[in-house]
Coordinates of C-alpha atoms and ligand atoms in Angstrom, one line a residue:
M10 CA 0.0 0.0 0.0
N11 CA 1.5 3.4 -0.9
K12 CA 1.5 5.6 2.1
K13 CA -0.6 8.7 2.3
W14 CA -0.9 11.2 5.1
W15 CA -4.5 10.1 5.9
N16 CA -3.9 6.3 5.6
N17 CA -3.8 5.8 9.3
S18 CA -6.1 8.7 10.4
V19 CA -9.1 8.6 12.8
V20 CA -11.9 11.0 11.9
Y21 CA -14.2 12.9 14.3
Q22 CA -17.5 14.2 13.0
I23 CA -18.8 17.5 14.2
Y24 CA -22.4 18.5 13.7
P25 CA -21.7 22.2 14.3
K26 CA -25.2 23.3 15.3
S27 CA -25.0 21.0 18.3
F28 CA -21.3 21.1 19.3
N29 CA -20.5 24.2 21.3
D30 CA -22.2 27.7 21.5
T31 CA -19.9 30.6 22.4
N32 CA -22.0 33.7 21.5
R33 CA -25.1 32.8 23.5
D34 CA -27.6 32.2 20.7
G35 CA -28.3 28.6 21.6
I36 CA -26.6 27.4 18.3
G37 CA -23.1 25.9 18.1
D38 CA -20.6 27.9 16.2
L39 CA -17.1 27.9 14.6
N40 CA -15.5 29.6 17.6
G41 CA -17.1 26.9 19.7
I42 CA -15.2 24.3 17.7
I43 CA -11.9 26.3 18.0
E44 CA -12.4 26.3 21.7
K45 CA -12.6 22.5 21.8
L46 CA -9.7 21.7 19.5
D47 CA -7.5 20.8 22.5
Y48 CA -10.1 18.4 23.7
L49 CA -10.1 16.7 20.3
K50 CA -6.4 16.7 20.3
E51 CA -6.4 14.9 23.6
L52 CA -8.8 12.3 22.3
G53 CA -6.2 11.7 19.6
I54 CA -8.1 12.2 16.3
D55 CA -6.4 13.4 13.1
V56 CA -9.3 14.7 11.0
I57 CA -12.5 16.6 11.6
W58 CA -15.4 16.0 9.3
L59 CA -17.4 19.2 9.6
S60 CA -21.1 18.9 8.6
P61 CA -22.1 21.9 6.5
V62 CA -21.4 25.4 7.8
Y63 CA -22.1 27.3 4.5
E64 CA -24.8 29.9 4.2
S65 CA -28.1 28.2 4.4
P66 CA -31.8 28.8 5.3
M67 CA -31.3 25.7 7.5
D68 CA -34.3 23.8 6.2
D69 CA -32.2 20.7 6.5
N70 CA -29.7 22.2 9.0
G71 CA -27.1 23.3 6.4
Y72 CA -27.6 20.5 3.8
D73 CA -29.5 23.2 1.9
I74 CA -26.8 25.7 0.8
S75 CA -27.6 29.2 -0.5
D76 CA -23.9 30.2 -0.9
Y77 CA -21.1 27.7 -1.2
E78 CA -18.4 30.3 -0.6
N79 CA -19.8 31.9 2.5
I80 CA -20.3 30.8 6.1
S81 CA -23.8 30.9 7.6
K82 CA -24.2 33.8 10.0
E83 CA -25.3 31.4 12.8
F84 CA -21.9 29.7 12.6
G85 CA -19.6 32.6 12.1
T86 CA -17.6 34.2 9.4
M87 CA -15.1 33.1 6.7
E88 CA -12.3 34.6 8.8
E89 CA -13.3 32.3 11.6
M90 CA -13.4 29.4 9.2
D91 CA -9.9 30.2 8.0
R92 CA -8.8 30.5 11.6
L93 CA -10.4 27.1 12.4
I94 CA -8.5 25.5 9.5
Q95 CA -5.3 27.1 10.8
E96 CA -5.7 26.4 14.4
A97 CA -6.6 22.8 13.6
D98 CA -3.5 22.6 11.4
D99 CA -1.4 23.9 14.2
R100 CA -2.5 20.8 16.2
G101 CA -1.9 18.4 13.4
I102 CA -5.6 18.1 12.6
K103 CA -7.1 18.4 9.1
I104 CA -10.6 19.6 8.4
I105 CA -12.7 17.9 5.8
M106 CA -15.8 19.8 4.6
D107 CA -19.1 18.4 3.7
L108 CA -19.7 18.7 -0.1
V109 CA -23.4 19.0 -0.9
I110 CA -23.6 19.2 -4.6
N111 CA -26.6 17.1 -5.6
H112 CA -28.8 20.0 -4.7
S113 CA -28.7 23.6 -3.5
S114 CA -31.1 25.6 -1.4
D115 CA -34.1 27.1 -3.3
E116 CA -32.7 30.4 -1.9
H117 CA -29.5 30.0 -3.8
P118 CA -29.1 32.9 -6.3
W119 CA -28.8 30.2 -9.1
F120 CA -32.2 28.8 -8.3
I121 CA -33.8 32.3 -7.9
E122 CA -32.5 33.1 -11.4
S123 CA -33.5 29.7 -12.8
K124 CA -37.0 30.1 -11.5
S125 CA -37.3 33.7 -12.8
S126 CA -38.2 32.7 -16.4
R127 CA -38.0 29.8 -18.8
E128 CA -35.5 31.8 -20.9
N129 CA -33.1 32.6 -18.1
P130 CA -29.6 31.3 -18.9
K131 CA -29.6 29.4 -15.6
R132 CA -33.0 27.8 -16.3
D133 CA -31.2 24.6 -17.2
W134 CA -29.1 24.5 -14.0
Y135 CA -32.0 22.8 -12.4
I136 CA -34.4 20.2 -13.6
W137 CA -37.7 21.6 -15.0
R138 CA -40.5 19.7 -16.6
D139 CA -44.0 20.2 -17.8
G140 CA -46.8 18.5 -16.0
N141 CA -48.3 15.3 -17.5
E142 CA -51.3 15.2 -19.8
S143 CA -53.7 15.6 -16.9
G144 CA -51.7 18.6 -15.7
S145 CA -50.2 17.0 -12.5
S146 CA -46.6 16.0 -11.6
P147 CA -44.5 14.6 -14.4
N148 CA -44.3 11.3 -12.6
N149 CA -44.9 9.7 -9.2
L150 CA -41.4 9.7 -7.6
R151 CA -41.4 10.2 -3.9
S152 CA -38.6 12.4 -2.4
I153 CA -36.5 11.1 0.4
F154 CA -38.2 13.4 2.9
G155 CA -41.7 12.6 1.7
G156 CA -44.1 13.9 -0.8
S157 CA -43.6 14.1 -4.6
C158 CA -40.1 14.9 -6.0
W159 CA -41.9 17.5 -8.1
E160 CA -42.9 21.0 -7.0
F161 CA -45.0 23.3 -9.1
D162 CA -43.8 26.8 -9.8
E163 CA -46.7 29.1 -10.5
G164 CA -44.6 31.8 -12.1
T165 CA -43.3 29.7 -15.0
G166 CA -45.9 27.0 -15.0
Q167 CA -43.4 24.1 -14.7
Y168 CA -42.3 21.6 -12.1
Y169 CA -38.8 21.4 -10.6
F170 CA -37.3 18.2 -9.3
H171 CA -36.0 17.6 -5.7
S172 CA -34.7 14.3 -4.4
F173 CA -34.9 15.7 -0.8
S174 CA -37.0 18.5 0.5
K175 CA -38.7 21.0 -1.8
K176 CA -36.3 23.6 -0.4
Q177 CA -33.5 21.5 -1.9
P178 CA -33.9 21.6 -5.7
D179 CA -31.6 19.2 -7.5
L180 CA -28.8 20.7 -9.6
N181 CA -28.8 19.6 -13.3
W182 CA -25.5 17.8 -13.7
E183 CA -26.2 17.4 -17.5
N184 CA -25.4 21.1 -17.8
P185 CA -21.7 21.7 -18.5
H186 CA -21.7 25.3 -17.2
L187 CA -23.1 24.2 -13.9
R188 CA -20.5 21.5 -13.6
E189 CA -17.7 23.9 -14.3
E190 CA -19.0 26.3 -11.6
I191 CA -19.1 23.4 -9.1
Y192 CA -15.6 22.3 -9.9
R193 CA -14.3 25.9 -9.5
M194 CA -16.0 26.1 -6.1
V195 CA -14.5 22.8 -5.0
R196 CA -11.0 23.9 -6.1
W197 CA -11.5 27.2 -4.2
W198 CA -12.1 25.3 -1.0
L199 CA -9.2 22.9 -1.6
D200 CA -6.9 25.8 -2.2
K201 CA -7.6 26.9 1.4
G202 CA -5.6 23.8 2.5
I203 CA -8.5 21.6 3.8
G204 CA -7.9 17.9 4.1
G205 CA -10.6 16.8 1.7
F206 CA -14.4 16.3 1.5
R207 CA -17.1 14.1 2.8
V208 CA -19.3 14.0 -0.3
D209 CA -23.1 14.2 0.4
A210 CA -25.7 12.0 -1.3
I211 CA -23.5 12.0 -4.4
T212 CA -25.1 9.0 -6.3
F213 CA -28.3 11.1 -6.7
I214 CA -26.7 13.5 -9.2
K215 CA -27.7 11.3 -12.2
K216 CA -31.5 11.2 -12.9
P217 CA -33.3 8.4 -14.7
E218 CA -33.0 8.9 -18.5
K219 CA -36.8 9.1 -18.8
F220 CA -39.0 10.1 -15.9
I221 CA -41.6 7.3 -16.4
E222 CA -44.4 6.5 -14.0
E223 CA -43.3 3.9 -11.4
V224 CA -45.2 1.2 -9.5
S225 CA -46.2 2.7 -6.1
D226 CA -44.6 1.3 -2.9
G227 CA -46.9 3.0 -0.4
V228 CA -50.4 4.3 0.4
D229 CA -49.5 7.7 -1.2
G230 CA -49.3 6.2 -4.7
L231 CA -45.6 7.2 -5.0
R232 CA -42.4 5.3 -5.3
V233 CA -39.2 6.5 -3.6
V234 CA -36.5 8.0 -5.9
K235 CA -33.5 5.6 -6.5
P236 CA -29.9 6.7 -6.5
N237 CA -27.0 5.4 -8.6
Q238 CA -28.6 5.5 -12.0
P239 CA -26.7 4.3 -15.0
G240 CA -24.4 7.1 -16.3
V241 CA -23.5 8.6 -12.9
G242 CA -19.9 7.4 -13.3
K243 CA -19.3 9.8 -16.1
F244 CA -20.0 12.8 -13.8
L245 CA -18.1 11.3 -10.9
A246 CA -15.0 10.6 -13.0
E247 CA -15.0 14.2 -14.3
L248 CA -15.5 15.6 -10.8
K249 CA -12.4 13.8 -9.6
K250 CA -10.4 14.7 -12.7
Q251 CA -11.2 18.4 -12.4
T252 CA -10.8 18.7 -8.7
F253 CA -9.7 16.1 -6.1
A254 CA -7.0 14.5 -8.3
H255 CA -4.8 17.6 -8.1
Y256 CA -4.6 17.8 -4.4
N257 CA -3.1 15.8 -1.5
I258 CA -6.4 15.1 0.1
F259 CA -8.9 12.3 0.7
T260 CA -12.6 12.0 -0.2
V261 CA -15.2 9.9 1.5
A262 CA -18.5 9.5 -0.2
E263 CA -22.0 8.9 0.9
A264 CA -23.0 6.9 -2.1
P265 CA -26.3 5.0 -1.6
G266 CA -27.1 2.4 -4.1
V267 CA -23.6 1.3 -4.9
E268 CA -23.2 -2.5 -4.9
L269 CA -20.3 -4.2 -3.3
D270 CA -19.1 -5.5 -6.7
Q271 CA -18.8 -1.8 -7.8
L272 CA -16.2 -0.9 -5.1
A273 CA -13.3 -0.8 -7.5
E274 CA -15.1 1.6 -9.7
Y275 CA -16.2 3.9 -6.8
S276 CA -13.3 3.7 -4.4
G277 CA -9.6 3.3 -4.0
D278 CA -6.7 4.9 -6.0
E279 CA -8.5 4.3 -9.3
G280 CA -12.0 4.9 -8.1
Y281 CA -14.0 8.1 -8.0
F282 CA -13.5 8.5 -4.2
D283 CA -11.0 7.2 -1.7
M284 CA -13.6 5.4 0.4
L285 CA -17.3 5.0 0.8
I286 CA -19.8 5.2 3.6
R287 CA -21.8 2.0 3.6
F288 CA -25.2 1.6 5.3
D289 CA -25.7 -2.1 5.5
H290 CA -25.0 -2.4 9.3
V291 CA -27.0 0.7 10.3
D292 CA -30.0 0.1 8.1
L293 CA -30.7 -3.4 9.3
D294 CA -34.0 -2.3 10.8
M295 CA -35.2 -0.5 7.7
G296 CA -37.5 -2.0 5.1
E297 CA -36.6 -1.7 1.4
D298 CA -38.2 1.7 0.9
G299 CA -36.7 3.4 3.9
K300 CA -40.0 4.0 5.8
W301 CA -39.4 4.0 9.6
Y302 CA -42.6 2.0 10.2
T303 CA -41.4 -0.9 8.2
N304 CA -39.5 -2.2 11.1
N305 CA -37.4 -5.3 10.3
K306 CA -36.3 -7.4 13.2
W307 CA -32.6 -8.3 13.2
T308 CA -30.1 -10.2 15.3
L309 CA -26.4 -10.0 16.0
V310 CA -25.9 -12.5 13.2
D311 CA -27.4 -10.1 10.7
F312 CA -25.2 -7.3 12.0
K313 CA -22.1 -9.5 11.7
K314 CA -23.1 -10.5 8.2
A315 CA -23.5 -6.8 7.2
I316 CA -20.0 -6.0 8.6
S317 CA -18.3 -9.1 7.2
K318 CA -19.6 -8.8 3.7
N319 CA -18.1 -5.3 3.5
Q320 CA -14.8 -6.4 5.1
E321 CA -14.5 -9.2 2.7
A322 CA -15.2 -6.9 -0.3
I323 CA -12.5 -4.4 0.7
K324 CA -9.5 -6.7 0.3
G325 CA -6.2 -5.4 -1.0
N326 CA -5.7 -1.7 -1.3
Y327 CA -9.2 -0.7 -0.7
T328 CA -10.5 1.0 2.5
T329 CA -13.8 2.0 3.9
A330 CA -15.3 4.4 6.5
L331 CA -15.8 2.4 9.8
Y332 CA -18.6 4.0 11.9
L333 CA -21.4 3.3 14.2
E334 CA -23.0 6.7 14.3
N335 CA -23.5 9.9 12.4
H336 CA -25.9 12.8 12.3
D337 CA -28.5 10.8 10.4
Q338 CA -28.5 7.8 12.7
P339 CA -29.8 7.0 16.1
R340 CA -27.2 6.5 18.8
S341 CA -25.4 3.2 18.5
L342 CA -25.9 2.2 22.2
N343 CA -29.7 2.3 21.7
R344 CA -29.5 0.4 18.5
S345 CA -27.4 -2.5 19.7
I346 CA -27.8 -2.8 23.5
P347 CA -31.0 -3.3 25.5
K348 CA -31.9 -0.2 27.5
E349 CA -31.2 -1.7 30.9
D350 CA -27.7 -2.8 29.8
I351 CA -26.5 0.5 28.4
N352 CA -23.5 1.6 30.4
E353 CA -19.8 2.4 30.0
R354 CA -18.9 -1.3 29.7
S355 CA -21.3 -2.0 26.8
A356 CA -20.2 1.2 25.2
K357 CA -16.6 0.1 25.3
L358 CA -17.7 -3.2 23.8
L359 CA -19.3 -1.4 20.9
A360 CA -16.2 0.7 20.4
T361 CA -14.0 -2.4 20.3
S362 CA -16.3 -4.2 17.9
Y363 CA -15.6 -1.8 15.0
F364 CA -12.2 -0.2 15.8
F365 CA -10.2 -3.2 14.8
L366 CA -11.8 -3.7 11.4
K367 CA -10.2 -2.8 8.2
G368 CA -10.8 0.8 7.2
M369 CA -10.7 4.3 8.7
P370 CA -12.5 4.7 12.1
Y371 CA -15.0 7.6 12.4
I372 CA -16.3 8.8 15.8
Y373 CA -19.4 11.0 15.9
Q374 CA -19.5 13.8 18.5
G375 CA -20.7 12.5 21.9
Q376 CA -20.1 8.9 21.0
E377 CA -16.9 9.1 22.9
I378 CA -18.8 9.8 26.1
G379 CA -21.6 7.4 25.5
M380 CA -24.4 9.8 24.6
T381 CA -27.8 8.1 24.0
N382 CA -31.1 8.7 22.2
I383 CA -33.7 11.2 23.2
E384 CA -37.4 10.8 23.8
Y385 CA -39.3 14.1 23.6
S386 CA -42.9 13.7 24.7
T387 CA -44.4 15.5 21.8
I388 CA -43.6 15.7 18.1
E389 CA -43.5 19.5 18.3
S390 CA -40.2 19.2 20.2
Y391 CA -38.6 17.6 17.2
D392 CA -36.7 19.7 14.6
D393 CA -35.6 17.3 11.9
I394 CA -37.5 17.6 8.7
S395 CA -37.3 13.9 8.1
T396 CA -38.7 13.0 11.5
I397 CA -41.8 15.2 11.0
D398 CA -42.3 13.5 7.6
Q399 CA -41.9 10.0 8.8
Y400 CA -44.2 10.7 11.7
N401 CA -46.9 11.9 9.4
A402 CA -46.3 9.0 7.0
A403 CA -46.9 6.6 9.9
L404 CA -50.2 8.3 10.8
E405 CA -51.3 8.3 7.2
A406 CA -50.5 4.6 7.0
G407 CA -53.0 4.1 9.9
Y408 CA -50.7 3.9 13.0
S409 CA -51.7 5.5 16.2
K410 CA -49.9 8.6 17.5
E411 CA -48.2 6.5 20.2
K412 CA -47.0 4.0 17.6
A413 CA -45.8 6.8 15.4
M414 CA -43.9 8.3 18.3
S415 CA -42.3 4.9 18.9
F416 CA -40.9 4.9 15.4
V417 CA -39.6 8.5 16.0
Y418 CA -37.9 7.3 19.2
R419 CA -36.2 4.5 17.4
R420 CA -35.1 6.3 14.2
S421 CA -35.3 10.1 14.6
R422 CA -32.2 11.9 13.3
D423 CA -32.6 14.2 16.3
N424 CA -31.4 11.4 18.5
A425 CA -27.9 12.2 17.4
R426 CA -28.4 16.0 17.2
T427 CA -29.1 16.9 20.8
P428 CA -26.5 19.3 22.1
M429 CA -23.1 17.9 23.1
Q430 CA -22.9 17.2 26.8
W431 CA -19.9 19.1 28.1
S432 CA -20.7 19.3 31.8
D433 CA -23.4 19.0 34.4
K434 CA -24.0 22.7 34.3
E435 CA -27.3 24.1 32.9
N436 CA -27.9 23.2 29.2
A437 CA -25.1 20.6 29.6
G438 CA -22.5 23.3 29.3
F439 CA -23.3 23.6 25.6
S440 CA -24.7 27.1 25.8
E441 CA -25.6 29.7 28.5
V442 CA -29.0 30.1 26.9
S443 CA -31.7 27.6 26.0
P444 CA -30.4 25.6 23.0
W445 CA -32.1 25.2 19.6
L446 CA -32.9 21.6 20.5
Q447 CA -33.5 20.4 24.0
V448 CA -30.6 18.7 25.8
N449 CA -30.9 15.1 26.8
P450 CA -31.8 15.1 30.5
N451 CA -29.1 12.5 31.2
Y452 CA -26.4 15.1 30.8
K453 CA -25.9 15.2 34.6
E454 CA -24.5 11.6 34.4
I455 CA -23.1 11.6 30.9
N456 CA -20.8 14.5 30.1
V457 CA -17.3 15.4 29.1
K458 CA -16.2 16.9 32.3
K459 CA -17.1 13.7 34.2
A460 CA -15.4 11.5 31.5
L461 CA -12.2 13.5 31.8
E462 CA -12.1 13.1 35.6
N463 CA -12.2 9.3 35.5
K464 CA -9.2 7.4 34.0
N465 CA -11.4 4.4 33.3
S466 CA -14.0 6.3 31.3
L467 CA -15.2 5.6 27.8
F468 CA -13.3 8.7 26.6
Y469 CA -10.0 7.3 27.7
Y470 CA -10.9 3.9 26.3
Y471 CA -11.4 5.6 22.9
Q472 CA -8.1 7.4 23.4
N473 CA -6.5 4.0 23.9
L474 CA -8.1 2.5 20.9
I475 CA -6.7 5.4 18.8
K476 CA -3.3 4.9 20.3
I477 CA -3.4 1.2 19.4
R478 CA -4.4 2.0 15.8
K479 CA -1.2 4.2 15.7
N480 CA 1.1 1.9 17.6
P481 CA 3.9 0.8 15.2
T482 CA 3.5 -2.8 16.4
Y483 CA -0.1 -2.9 15.2
V484 CA -0.4 -0.3 12.5
D485 CA 0.2 -2.6 9.6
V486 CA -1.9 -5.5 10.6
L487 CA -4.8 -3.2 11.4
M488 CA -4.4 -1.3 8.1
S489 CA -3.8 -4.1 5.7
G490 CA -4.3 -7.4 7.5
D491 CA -6.8 -9.9 6.3
Y492 CA -10.1 -10.2 8.0
E493 CA -11.7 -13.4 9.1
E494 CA -14.9 -13.8 11.1
L495 CA -15.2 -16.7 13.5
F496 CA -18.3 -18.2 15.2
K497 CA -20.4 -16.7 12.4
D498 CA -23.7 -18.2 13.5
H499 CA -23.2 -17.4 17.2
L500 CA -26.0 -15.2 18.4
E501 CA -24.1 -13.7 21.4
V502 CA -20.5 -13.0 20.3
F503 CA -18.9 -11.2 17.4
V504 CA -15.4 -12.6 17.0
Y505 CA -12.9 -11.8 14.3
L506 CA -9.3 -12.2 13.4
R507 CA -6.9 -9.8 11.7
Q508 CA -3.8 -11.3 10.2
L509 CA -0.8 -10.0 8.4
N510 CA 2.0 -12.5 7.7
D511 CA 2.7 -14.1 11.1
Q512 CA 1.0 -11.5 13.2
K513 CA -2.6 -12.2 14.4
L514 CA -5.0 -10.1 16.4
L515 CA -8.1 -11.7 17.8
V516 CA -11.1 -9.5 18.7
I517 CA -13.8 -11.0 20.9
T518 CA -16.9 -9.1 21.8
N519 CA -19.8 -10.5 23.8
F520 CA -23.0 -8.7 23.0
S521 CA -25.0 -10.6 25.6
N522 CA -25.5 -10.3 29.4
K523 CA -24.5 -13.9 29.8
D524 CA -21.2 -15.7 30.2
V525 CA -20.1 -17.3 27.0
H526 CA -17.5 -20.1 26.8
L527 CA -15.4 -20.1 23.6
D528 CA -13.2 -22.9 22.4
L529 CA -10.6 -21.3 20.2
N530 CA -7.6 -23.5 19.8
E531 CA -5.4 -20.4 20.1
K532 CA -2.9 -19.1 22.6
A533 CA -2.4 -15.4 23.4
K534 CA 0.9 -13.8 23.6
Q535 CA -0.5 -10.5 24.9
I536 CA -3.7 -8.7 25.9
V537 CA -4.0 -5.6 23.7
I538 CA -7.1 -4.2 25.4
G539 CA -10.2 -5.3 27.3
N540 CA -13.2 -3.7 29.1
Y541 CA -12.9 -5.6 32.5
E542 CA -10.0 -4.8 34.8
D543 CA -8.9 -8.4 34.9
T544 CA -9.0 -9.6 31.3
P545 CA -8.2 -13.3 31.3
M546 CA -5.4 -14.7 29.3
L547 CA -6.4 -16.9 26.4
D548 CA -5.1 -20.4 26.4
G549 CA -7.2 -22.6 24.1
E550 CA -10.4 -21.5 25.6
V551 CA -11.8 -18.5 27.3
M552 CA -14.9 -17.5 29.4
V553 CA -16.2 -14.2 28.2
R554 CA -18.3 -12.3 30.7
P555 CA -21.4 -10.2 30.1
Y556 CA -20.6 -7.5 27.6
E557 CA -17.0 -8.3 27.9
C558 CA -14.6 -7.5 25.0
M559 CA -11.0 -8.3 24.6
V560 CA -8.3 -8.1 22.0
Y561 CA -5.4 -10.5 22.0
E562 CA -2.2 -10.7 20.0
L563 CA -1.9 -14.4 19.3
D564 CA 1.2 -16.5 19.7
Ligands
GLC766 C1 -27.3 13.2 3.4 C2 -27.0 13.9 4.7 C3 -28.3 14.2 5.3 C4 -29.1 15.2 4.4 C5 -29.2 14.6 3.0 C6 -29.6 15.7 2.0 O1 -27.9 12.0 3.5 O2 -26.2 13.1 5.5 O3 -28.2 14.8 6.6 O4 -30.3 15.4 4.9 O5 -28.0 14.1 2.5 O6 -28.5 16.6 1.8
CA767 CA1 -23.7 30.4 18.7

């Protein structure tokens, strides 16, 4: 593997709105991030993925951009952004920006022009169509956030297309002038010296050749829009060639719809991006069409299968984003551990389960202190556009309010968006005023201050995991060692082996509250890490206690 600066990096994702408020408006800001850089340095991360901070009406919290080359007033100024890049650099931390180029905001000047008349030169920068013969939407595609993908514009008598909310019109990638302008903007950011991009929803940029009527998948007569349409590769190749390829950076793409046998085309040195964010292991509970009320039951075996099929596909020089949480997912503790068993030990188990896999580990803000899901009593307390939509969809499909709320509790994106819990002070130390989204009441027990005071805390456990990923003894086996899953059908434990030449690491994680006896036929030379104080040595067999995890270097 040819070495790159980011090969061995660990990424920390910041959702700026919820990270740290310094100017008392209840909203996190860039200065708030600068203030916490030393904290992140102490954790040991190398890269910050910053969710969008560009100018935005905040319909989707910044994923609806009205000016790609400006910073939203809520978050700060471009000078502060430049200072953040510099201050992070001074600490050896690189910033990667979120690149949202499938759509803009409907308040972007491009869209305002596009909408102004059918003759406007920017008309074709977005996707406009006439209604069908009966005068309604061109077809029955459903947007990701609910309702038709088509929104009627009175002024010009046509419909525009949006894969997400109607305030996020899709850019028309077929237009070469639009593409040029995007590439110029991307280079402008890269010239600032950022470390790269997390690329948002990128497989949506190619629309179906013909917008034909689809067979409905729900009670609304619509069918959800499908990403990764044939022909998308042409745009992705050009994007890379005109931008990323000229910089010493990395890109990580959210690329829904990409199949595992397409990894070589989409990732790695020759692919469109350096690595992909896969959803297999976080979407286990979701039905085909992404509705929260189509709740699939899953077991640890399903989870292991989802992980292993990815691990097996990224052989050789390929890598992937390893993660349990992000701003679109519920907290991992609630997903994988029964409520009564959520504690620091089970949180360390979860951390261990993914940190030794092949790929680049990502930590989402608050994960390192074990933050958990929120349950607001009314739907009005929720902010997320997708939560409101899914709640209404559940009601329309005939579920009771209580049932609809239970889907929200399980899946709402606000679960991960509650303010970061810095201390047991009012508003969890996130802000001196009431925050934009209510804090999780458990901040008195779960907070950074408390974590830093206890040498055995989850925070220091993550710090150790990061140290192990960087330890010269383990760096190669962790980066490029083979992956092999053991006890595949076991419903309580997830066990895997990483091996490079003679060196073998064995990772054992017990996802149950029972003792599990394992016959392994292996002898350990050393304990690498564990979440009980007295991790037993492995000699042929081992008894793994409730929620115990351990990593051995084998003889
Ligand atoms: C991605 C983002 C999500 C956003 C959507 C539309 O999935 O992660 O937060 O709502 O794209 O930009
Ligand atoms: Ca603020």
